[in-house]
Coordinates of C-alpha atoms and ligand atoms in Angstrom, one line a residue:
X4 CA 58.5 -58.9 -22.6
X5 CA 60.8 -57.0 -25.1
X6 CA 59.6 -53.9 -24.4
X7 CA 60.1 -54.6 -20.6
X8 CA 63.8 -55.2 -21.1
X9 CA 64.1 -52.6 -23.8
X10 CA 63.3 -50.6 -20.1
X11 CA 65.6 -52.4 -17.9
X12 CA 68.6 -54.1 -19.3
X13 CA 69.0 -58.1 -18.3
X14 CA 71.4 -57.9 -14.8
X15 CA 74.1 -60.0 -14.6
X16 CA 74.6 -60.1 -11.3
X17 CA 73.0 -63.7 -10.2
X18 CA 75.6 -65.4 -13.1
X19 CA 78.4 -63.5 -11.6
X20 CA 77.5 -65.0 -8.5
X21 CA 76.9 -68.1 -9.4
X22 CA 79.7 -68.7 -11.6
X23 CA 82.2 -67.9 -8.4
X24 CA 79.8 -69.7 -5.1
X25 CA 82.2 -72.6 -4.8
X26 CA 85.2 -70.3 -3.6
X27 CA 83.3 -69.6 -1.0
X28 CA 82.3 -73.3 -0.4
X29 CA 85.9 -73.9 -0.7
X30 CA 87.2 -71.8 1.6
X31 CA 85.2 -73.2 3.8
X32 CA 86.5 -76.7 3.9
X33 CA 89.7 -75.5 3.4
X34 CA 89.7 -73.8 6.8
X35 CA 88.0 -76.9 8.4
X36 CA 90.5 -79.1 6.7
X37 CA 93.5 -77.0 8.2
X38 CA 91.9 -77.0 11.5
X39 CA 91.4 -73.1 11.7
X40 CA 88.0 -73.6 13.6
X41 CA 89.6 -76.3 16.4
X42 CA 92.6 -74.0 16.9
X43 CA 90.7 -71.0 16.9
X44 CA 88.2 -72.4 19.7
X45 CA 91.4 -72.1 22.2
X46 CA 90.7 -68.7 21.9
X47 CA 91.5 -65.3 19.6
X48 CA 95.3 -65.9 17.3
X49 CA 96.5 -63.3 14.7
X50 CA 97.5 -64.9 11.3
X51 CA 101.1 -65.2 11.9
X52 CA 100.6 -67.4 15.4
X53 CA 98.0 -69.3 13.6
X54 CA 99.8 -70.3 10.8
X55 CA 102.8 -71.3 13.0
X56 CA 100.3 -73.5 14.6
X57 CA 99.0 -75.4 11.8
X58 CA 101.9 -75.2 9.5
X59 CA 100.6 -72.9 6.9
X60 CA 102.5 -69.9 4.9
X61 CA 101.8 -67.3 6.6
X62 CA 100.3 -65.1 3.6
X63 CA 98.0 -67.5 2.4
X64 CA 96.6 -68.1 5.7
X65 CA 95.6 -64.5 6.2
X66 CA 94.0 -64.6 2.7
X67 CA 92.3 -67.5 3.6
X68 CA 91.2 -65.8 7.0
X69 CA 90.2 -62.9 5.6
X70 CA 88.2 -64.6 3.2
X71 CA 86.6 -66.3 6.4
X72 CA 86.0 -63.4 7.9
X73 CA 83.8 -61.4 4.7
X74 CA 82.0 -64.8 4.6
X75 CA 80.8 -64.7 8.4
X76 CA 82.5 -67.4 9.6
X77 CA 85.3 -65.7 11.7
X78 CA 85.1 -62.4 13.2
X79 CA 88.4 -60.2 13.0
X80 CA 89.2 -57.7 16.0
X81 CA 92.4 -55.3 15.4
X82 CA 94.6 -58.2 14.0
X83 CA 93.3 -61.2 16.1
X84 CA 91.0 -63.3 14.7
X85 CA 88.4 -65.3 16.0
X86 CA 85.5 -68.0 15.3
X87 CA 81.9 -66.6 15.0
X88 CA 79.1 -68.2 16.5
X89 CA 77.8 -70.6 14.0
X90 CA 81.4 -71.5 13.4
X91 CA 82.1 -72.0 17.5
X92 CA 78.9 -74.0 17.4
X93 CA 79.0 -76.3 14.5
X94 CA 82.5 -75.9 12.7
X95 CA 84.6 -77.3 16.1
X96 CA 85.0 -81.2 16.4
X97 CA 83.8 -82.6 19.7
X98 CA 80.8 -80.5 19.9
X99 CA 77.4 -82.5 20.0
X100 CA 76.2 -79.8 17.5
X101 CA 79.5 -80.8 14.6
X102 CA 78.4 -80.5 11.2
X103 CA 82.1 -81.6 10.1
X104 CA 81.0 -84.9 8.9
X105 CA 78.1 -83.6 6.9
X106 CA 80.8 -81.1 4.9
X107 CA 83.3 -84.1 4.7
X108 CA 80.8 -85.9 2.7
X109 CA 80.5 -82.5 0.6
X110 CA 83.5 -81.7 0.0
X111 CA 83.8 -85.8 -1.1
X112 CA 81.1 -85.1 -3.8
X113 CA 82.9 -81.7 -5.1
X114 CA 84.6 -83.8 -8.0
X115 CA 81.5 -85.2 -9.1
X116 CA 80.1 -82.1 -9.2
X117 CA 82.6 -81.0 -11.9
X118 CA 81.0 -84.0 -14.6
X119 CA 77.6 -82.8 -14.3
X120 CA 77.4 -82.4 -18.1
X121 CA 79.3 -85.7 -18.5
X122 CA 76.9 -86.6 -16.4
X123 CA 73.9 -84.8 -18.3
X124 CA 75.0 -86.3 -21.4
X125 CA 74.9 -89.7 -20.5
X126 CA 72.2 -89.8 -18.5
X127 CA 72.7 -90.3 -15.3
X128 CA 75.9 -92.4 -13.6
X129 CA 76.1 -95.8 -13.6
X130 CA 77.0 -96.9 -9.8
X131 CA 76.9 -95.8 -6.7
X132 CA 80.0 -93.3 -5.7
X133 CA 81.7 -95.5 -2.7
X134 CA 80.1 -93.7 -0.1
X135 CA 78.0 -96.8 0.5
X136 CA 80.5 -99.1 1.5
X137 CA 83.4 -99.6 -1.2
X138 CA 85.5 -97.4 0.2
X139 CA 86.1 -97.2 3.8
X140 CA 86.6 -93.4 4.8
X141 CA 84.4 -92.0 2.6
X142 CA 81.5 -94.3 4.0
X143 CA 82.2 -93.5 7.6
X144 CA 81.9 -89.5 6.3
X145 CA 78.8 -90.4 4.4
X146 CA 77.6 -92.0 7.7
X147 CA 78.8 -89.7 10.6
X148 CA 77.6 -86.9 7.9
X149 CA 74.1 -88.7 7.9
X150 CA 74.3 -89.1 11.9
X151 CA 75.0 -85.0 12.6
X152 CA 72.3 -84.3 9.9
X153 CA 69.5 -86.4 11.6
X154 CA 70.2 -85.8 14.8
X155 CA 69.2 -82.0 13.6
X156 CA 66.6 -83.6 11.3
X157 CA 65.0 -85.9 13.5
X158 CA 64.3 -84.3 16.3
X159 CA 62.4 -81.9 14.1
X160 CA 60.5 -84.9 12.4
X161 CA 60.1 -86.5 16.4
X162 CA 57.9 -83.2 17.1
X163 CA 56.2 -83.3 13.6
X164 CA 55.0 -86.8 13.6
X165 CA 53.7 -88.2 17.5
X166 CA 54.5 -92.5 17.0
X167 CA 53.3 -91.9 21.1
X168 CA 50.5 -94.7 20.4
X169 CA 52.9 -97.0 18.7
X170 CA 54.8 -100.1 19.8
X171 CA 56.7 -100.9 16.4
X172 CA 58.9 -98.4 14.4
X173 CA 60.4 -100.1 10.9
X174 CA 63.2 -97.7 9.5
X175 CA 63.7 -98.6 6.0
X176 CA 67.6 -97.5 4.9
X177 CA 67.6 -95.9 8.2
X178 CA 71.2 -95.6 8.1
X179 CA 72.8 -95.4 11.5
X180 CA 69.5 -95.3 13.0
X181 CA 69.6 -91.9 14.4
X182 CA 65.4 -91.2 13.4
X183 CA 64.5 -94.9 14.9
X184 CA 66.7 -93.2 18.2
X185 CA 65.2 -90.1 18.7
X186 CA 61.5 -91.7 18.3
X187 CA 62.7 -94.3 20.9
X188 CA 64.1 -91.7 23.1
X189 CA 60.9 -90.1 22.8
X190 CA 59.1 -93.4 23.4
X191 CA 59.6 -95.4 26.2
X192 CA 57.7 -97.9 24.8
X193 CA 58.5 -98.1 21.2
X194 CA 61.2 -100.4 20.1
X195 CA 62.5 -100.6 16.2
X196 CA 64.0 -102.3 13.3
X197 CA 66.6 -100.7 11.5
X198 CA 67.0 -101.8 7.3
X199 CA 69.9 -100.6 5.9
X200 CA 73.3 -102.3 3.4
X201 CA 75.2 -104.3 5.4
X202 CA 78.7 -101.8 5.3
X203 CA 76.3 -99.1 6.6
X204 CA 74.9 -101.0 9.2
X205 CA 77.7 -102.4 10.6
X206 CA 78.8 -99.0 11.7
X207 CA 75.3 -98.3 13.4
X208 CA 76.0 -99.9 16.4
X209 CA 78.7 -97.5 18.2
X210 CA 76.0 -94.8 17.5
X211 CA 72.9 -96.5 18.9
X212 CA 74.8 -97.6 22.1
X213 CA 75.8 -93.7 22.4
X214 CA 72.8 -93.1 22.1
X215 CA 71.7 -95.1 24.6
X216 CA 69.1 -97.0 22.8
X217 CA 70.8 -100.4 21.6
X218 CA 68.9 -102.7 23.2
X219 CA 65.5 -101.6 21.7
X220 CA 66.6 -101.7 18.1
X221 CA 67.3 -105.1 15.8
X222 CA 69.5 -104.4 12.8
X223 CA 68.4 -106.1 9.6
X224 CA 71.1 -105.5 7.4
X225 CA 70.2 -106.1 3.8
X226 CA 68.8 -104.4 0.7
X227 CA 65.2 -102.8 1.6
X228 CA 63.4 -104.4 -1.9
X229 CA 64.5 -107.6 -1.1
X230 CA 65.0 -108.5 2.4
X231 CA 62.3 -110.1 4.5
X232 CA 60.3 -106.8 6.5
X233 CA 58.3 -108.0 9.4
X234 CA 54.9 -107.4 9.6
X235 CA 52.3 -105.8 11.4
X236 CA 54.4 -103.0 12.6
X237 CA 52.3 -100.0 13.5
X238 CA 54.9 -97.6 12.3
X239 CA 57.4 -97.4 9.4
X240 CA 59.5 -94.4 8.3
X241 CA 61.3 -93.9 4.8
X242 CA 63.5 -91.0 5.3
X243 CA 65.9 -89.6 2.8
X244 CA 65.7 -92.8 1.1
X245 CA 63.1 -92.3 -2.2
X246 CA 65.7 -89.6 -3.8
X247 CA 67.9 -92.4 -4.8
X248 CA 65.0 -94.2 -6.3
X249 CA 63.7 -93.9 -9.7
X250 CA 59.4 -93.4 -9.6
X251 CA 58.4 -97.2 -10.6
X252 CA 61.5 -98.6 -7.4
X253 CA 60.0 -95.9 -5.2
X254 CA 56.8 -97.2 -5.5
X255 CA 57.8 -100.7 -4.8
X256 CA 59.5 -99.5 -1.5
X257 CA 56.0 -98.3 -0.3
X258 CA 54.6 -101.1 -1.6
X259 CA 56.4 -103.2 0.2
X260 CA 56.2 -100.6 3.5
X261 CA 52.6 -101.0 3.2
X262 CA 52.6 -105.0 3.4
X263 CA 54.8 -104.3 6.3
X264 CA 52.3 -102.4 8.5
X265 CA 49.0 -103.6 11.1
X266 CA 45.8 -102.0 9.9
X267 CA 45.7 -98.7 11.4
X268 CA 49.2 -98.6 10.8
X269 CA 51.0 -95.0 9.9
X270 CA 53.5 -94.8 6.8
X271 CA 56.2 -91.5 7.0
X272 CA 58.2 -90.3 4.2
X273 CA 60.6 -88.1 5.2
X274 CA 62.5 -86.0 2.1
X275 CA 63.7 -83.1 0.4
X276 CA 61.0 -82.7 -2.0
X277 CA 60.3 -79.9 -5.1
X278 CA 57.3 -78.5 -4.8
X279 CA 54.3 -79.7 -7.8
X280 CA 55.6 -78.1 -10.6
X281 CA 59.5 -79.7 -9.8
X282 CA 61.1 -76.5 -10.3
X283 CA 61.5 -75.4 -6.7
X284 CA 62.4 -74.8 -3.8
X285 CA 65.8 -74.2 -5.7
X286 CA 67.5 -76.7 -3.0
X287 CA 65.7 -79.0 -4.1
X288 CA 66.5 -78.3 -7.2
X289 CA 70.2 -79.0 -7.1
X290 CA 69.7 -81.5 -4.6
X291 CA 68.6 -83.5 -7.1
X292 CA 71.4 -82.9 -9.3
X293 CA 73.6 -83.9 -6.3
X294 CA 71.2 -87.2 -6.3
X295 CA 71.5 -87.9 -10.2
X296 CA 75.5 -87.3 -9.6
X297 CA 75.2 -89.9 -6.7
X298 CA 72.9 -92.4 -7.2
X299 CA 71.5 -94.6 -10.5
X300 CA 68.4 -94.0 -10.2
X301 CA 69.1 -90.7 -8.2
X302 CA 67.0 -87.5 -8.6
X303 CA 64.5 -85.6 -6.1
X304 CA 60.5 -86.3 -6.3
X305 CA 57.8 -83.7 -5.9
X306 CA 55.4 -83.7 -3.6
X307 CA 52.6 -84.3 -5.8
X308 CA 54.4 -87.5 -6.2
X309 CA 54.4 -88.8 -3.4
X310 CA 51.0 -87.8 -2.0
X311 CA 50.1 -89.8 -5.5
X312 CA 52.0 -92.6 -5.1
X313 CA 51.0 -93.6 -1.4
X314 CA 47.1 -92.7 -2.5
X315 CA 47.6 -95.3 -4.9
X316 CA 48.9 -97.4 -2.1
X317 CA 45.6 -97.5 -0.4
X318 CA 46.7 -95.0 1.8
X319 CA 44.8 -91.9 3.9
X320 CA 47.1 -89.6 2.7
X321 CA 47.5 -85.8 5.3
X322 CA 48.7 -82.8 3.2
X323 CA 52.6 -82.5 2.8
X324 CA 54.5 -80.5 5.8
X325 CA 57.8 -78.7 5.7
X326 CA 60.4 -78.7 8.3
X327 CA 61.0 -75.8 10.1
X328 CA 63.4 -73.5 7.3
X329 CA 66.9 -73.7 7.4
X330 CA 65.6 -77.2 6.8
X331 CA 64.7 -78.1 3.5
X332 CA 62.7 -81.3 4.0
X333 CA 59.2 -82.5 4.2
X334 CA 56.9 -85.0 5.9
X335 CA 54.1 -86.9 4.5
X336 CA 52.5 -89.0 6.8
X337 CA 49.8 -91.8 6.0
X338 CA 47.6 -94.3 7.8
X339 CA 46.8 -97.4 6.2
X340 CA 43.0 -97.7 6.7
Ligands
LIG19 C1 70.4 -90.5 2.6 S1 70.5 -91.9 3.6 C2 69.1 -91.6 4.7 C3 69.4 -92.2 6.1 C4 68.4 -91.9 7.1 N1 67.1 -92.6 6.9 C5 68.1 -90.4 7.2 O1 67.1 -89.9 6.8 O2 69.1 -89.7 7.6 C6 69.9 -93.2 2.6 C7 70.1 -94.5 3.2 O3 69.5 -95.6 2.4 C8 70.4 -96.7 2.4 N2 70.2 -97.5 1.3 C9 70.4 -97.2 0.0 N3 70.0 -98.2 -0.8 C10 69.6 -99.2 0.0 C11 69.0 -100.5 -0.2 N4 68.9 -100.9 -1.5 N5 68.7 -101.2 0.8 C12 68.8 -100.7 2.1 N6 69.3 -99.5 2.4 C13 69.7 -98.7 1.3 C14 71.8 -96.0 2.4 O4 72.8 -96.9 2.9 C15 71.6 -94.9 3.4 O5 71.9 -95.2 4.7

């Protein structure tokens, strides 16, 4: 090892760059906060006509658009400017492809970000942030952000896991019940349940009539370890749910998912998970962090895990799948015998 760097000097290019990646994050929810990517979708503006339009100095909007533009996210011709294609497709409000939401809820957890070694130090934080109900706005963001995500999400998990031979779906913390949605969509005949806290829940019903699906799903509000699952369902999905709880709670959940399913029955965890070994995919990686800023018990499990835990559930356990990339999850699905 010292001889190979005697050789070939340490770079410093990856701390450079990681010591500056939130200005780019920044800039972009600046620009979404300002509405560059709504006004620019009535068609190309110079910096001078923008900035008139959303009330900006006129310098520091061109900075900011230029920055935009070196990042891919506008495309500059002469002195007009203009949205690029992921930003026309997923930056604009009102598109069925929005990803505002899902940034909202970044940019909400961009403070917390800042005490990670507070954080570090003391081991992990001691409540939820207010995402999950306390405070209003940021639980709609947290919600709406979860919505846009799954309905990406899902209907990659809908072609990964077939529930074509099932009548019962239980969603455990299924949020606004956009997985239990796209499975019904799928399904003609499947209906679901949908477990989830009470604040979230209550703002699951505007999306599930959108979506077309209302009648075919019951809402159980209430906290997944402790309210009353119903039984012999022959499906029931935990999705994004086990990074926000520690290994022994985790375990419980399935536990309790198993007692909830008919022999036969199929158990899917959905999840970012590291890979055995915890110390990749790097996502994963700070996803947990993200999780242990977030969440008690927060952190990210490894797939090993998992596949461990619901062996020890009495489970018939299939090998791990990944999403299709940019998405970082996986899918472990298991049939109780
Ligand atoms: C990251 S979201 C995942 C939502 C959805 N299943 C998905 O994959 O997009 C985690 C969900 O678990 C819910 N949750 C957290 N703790 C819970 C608890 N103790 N009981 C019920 N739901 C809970 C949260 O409200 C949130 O909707």
């Amino acid at each position: 090892m010292a001889e190979h760097s005697a050789h070939r000097p340490p770079d410093p290019t990856g701390i450079m760059t990681l010591a500056t990646a939130y200005w780019g994050s920044q800039t972009l929810f600046a620009a979404r906060r300002l509405g560059v990517f709504e006004a620019l979708d009535q068609g190309p503006a110079t910096a001078p006509a923008l900035a008139r339009r959303l009330a900006t100095g006129e310098r520091a909007l061109a900075l900011l658009l230029n920055a935009c533009t070196a990042l891919g996210l506008l495309v500059k011709a002469g002195d007009r400017y203009a949205n690029a294609p992921a930003a026309a497709a997923f930056l604009v409000p009102d598109r069925p492809t929005y990803m505002g939401d899902a940034l909202a809820y970044g940019e909400d957890v961009y403070g917390q970000w800042g005490e990670l070694d507070r954080v570090v130090r003391e081991g992990g934080v001691e409540r939820a942030e207010g995402y999950l109900g306390d405070d209003p706005e940021r639980t709609r963001h947290f919600v709406y952000g979860m919505h846009g995500r799954a309905l990406g999400v899902g209907r990659a998990l809908v072609e990964l896991v077939d529930l074509g031979d099932c009548a019962t779906l239980l969603d455990l913390g299924g949020g606004p019940g956009t997985y239990a949605a796209l499975f019904l969509q799928r399904h003609a005949g499947l209906t679901a349940t949908v477990v989830d806290l009470p604040p979230i829940a209550a703002l699951a019903g505007d999306i599930l009539d959108a979506m077309g699906v209302a009648g075919r799903v019951r809402l159980l509000p209430g906290d997944y370890h402790e309210v009353a699952l119903p039984a012999g369902q022959d499906a029931v999905l935990i999705s994004g749910v086990l990074h926000r709880e520690s290994p022994a709670r985790a375990q419980d959940l399935i536990a309790r998912a198993v007692a909830a399913l008919a022999p036969g029955g199929r158990l899917v965890v959905s999840d970012v998970m590291t890979a055995p070994g915890d110390d990749g995919p790097a996502f994963a990686t700070l996803f947990g962090l993200n999780m242990l800023l977030t969440a008690p018990d927060g952190g990210v499990h490894s797939t090993a895990d998992v596949t461990g835990w619901l062996t020890a559930a009495g489970l018939r356990v299939e090998p791990p799948r990944p999403f299709p990339p940019p998405m970082p999850h996986t899918v472990i699905t298991a049939t109780l015998p």
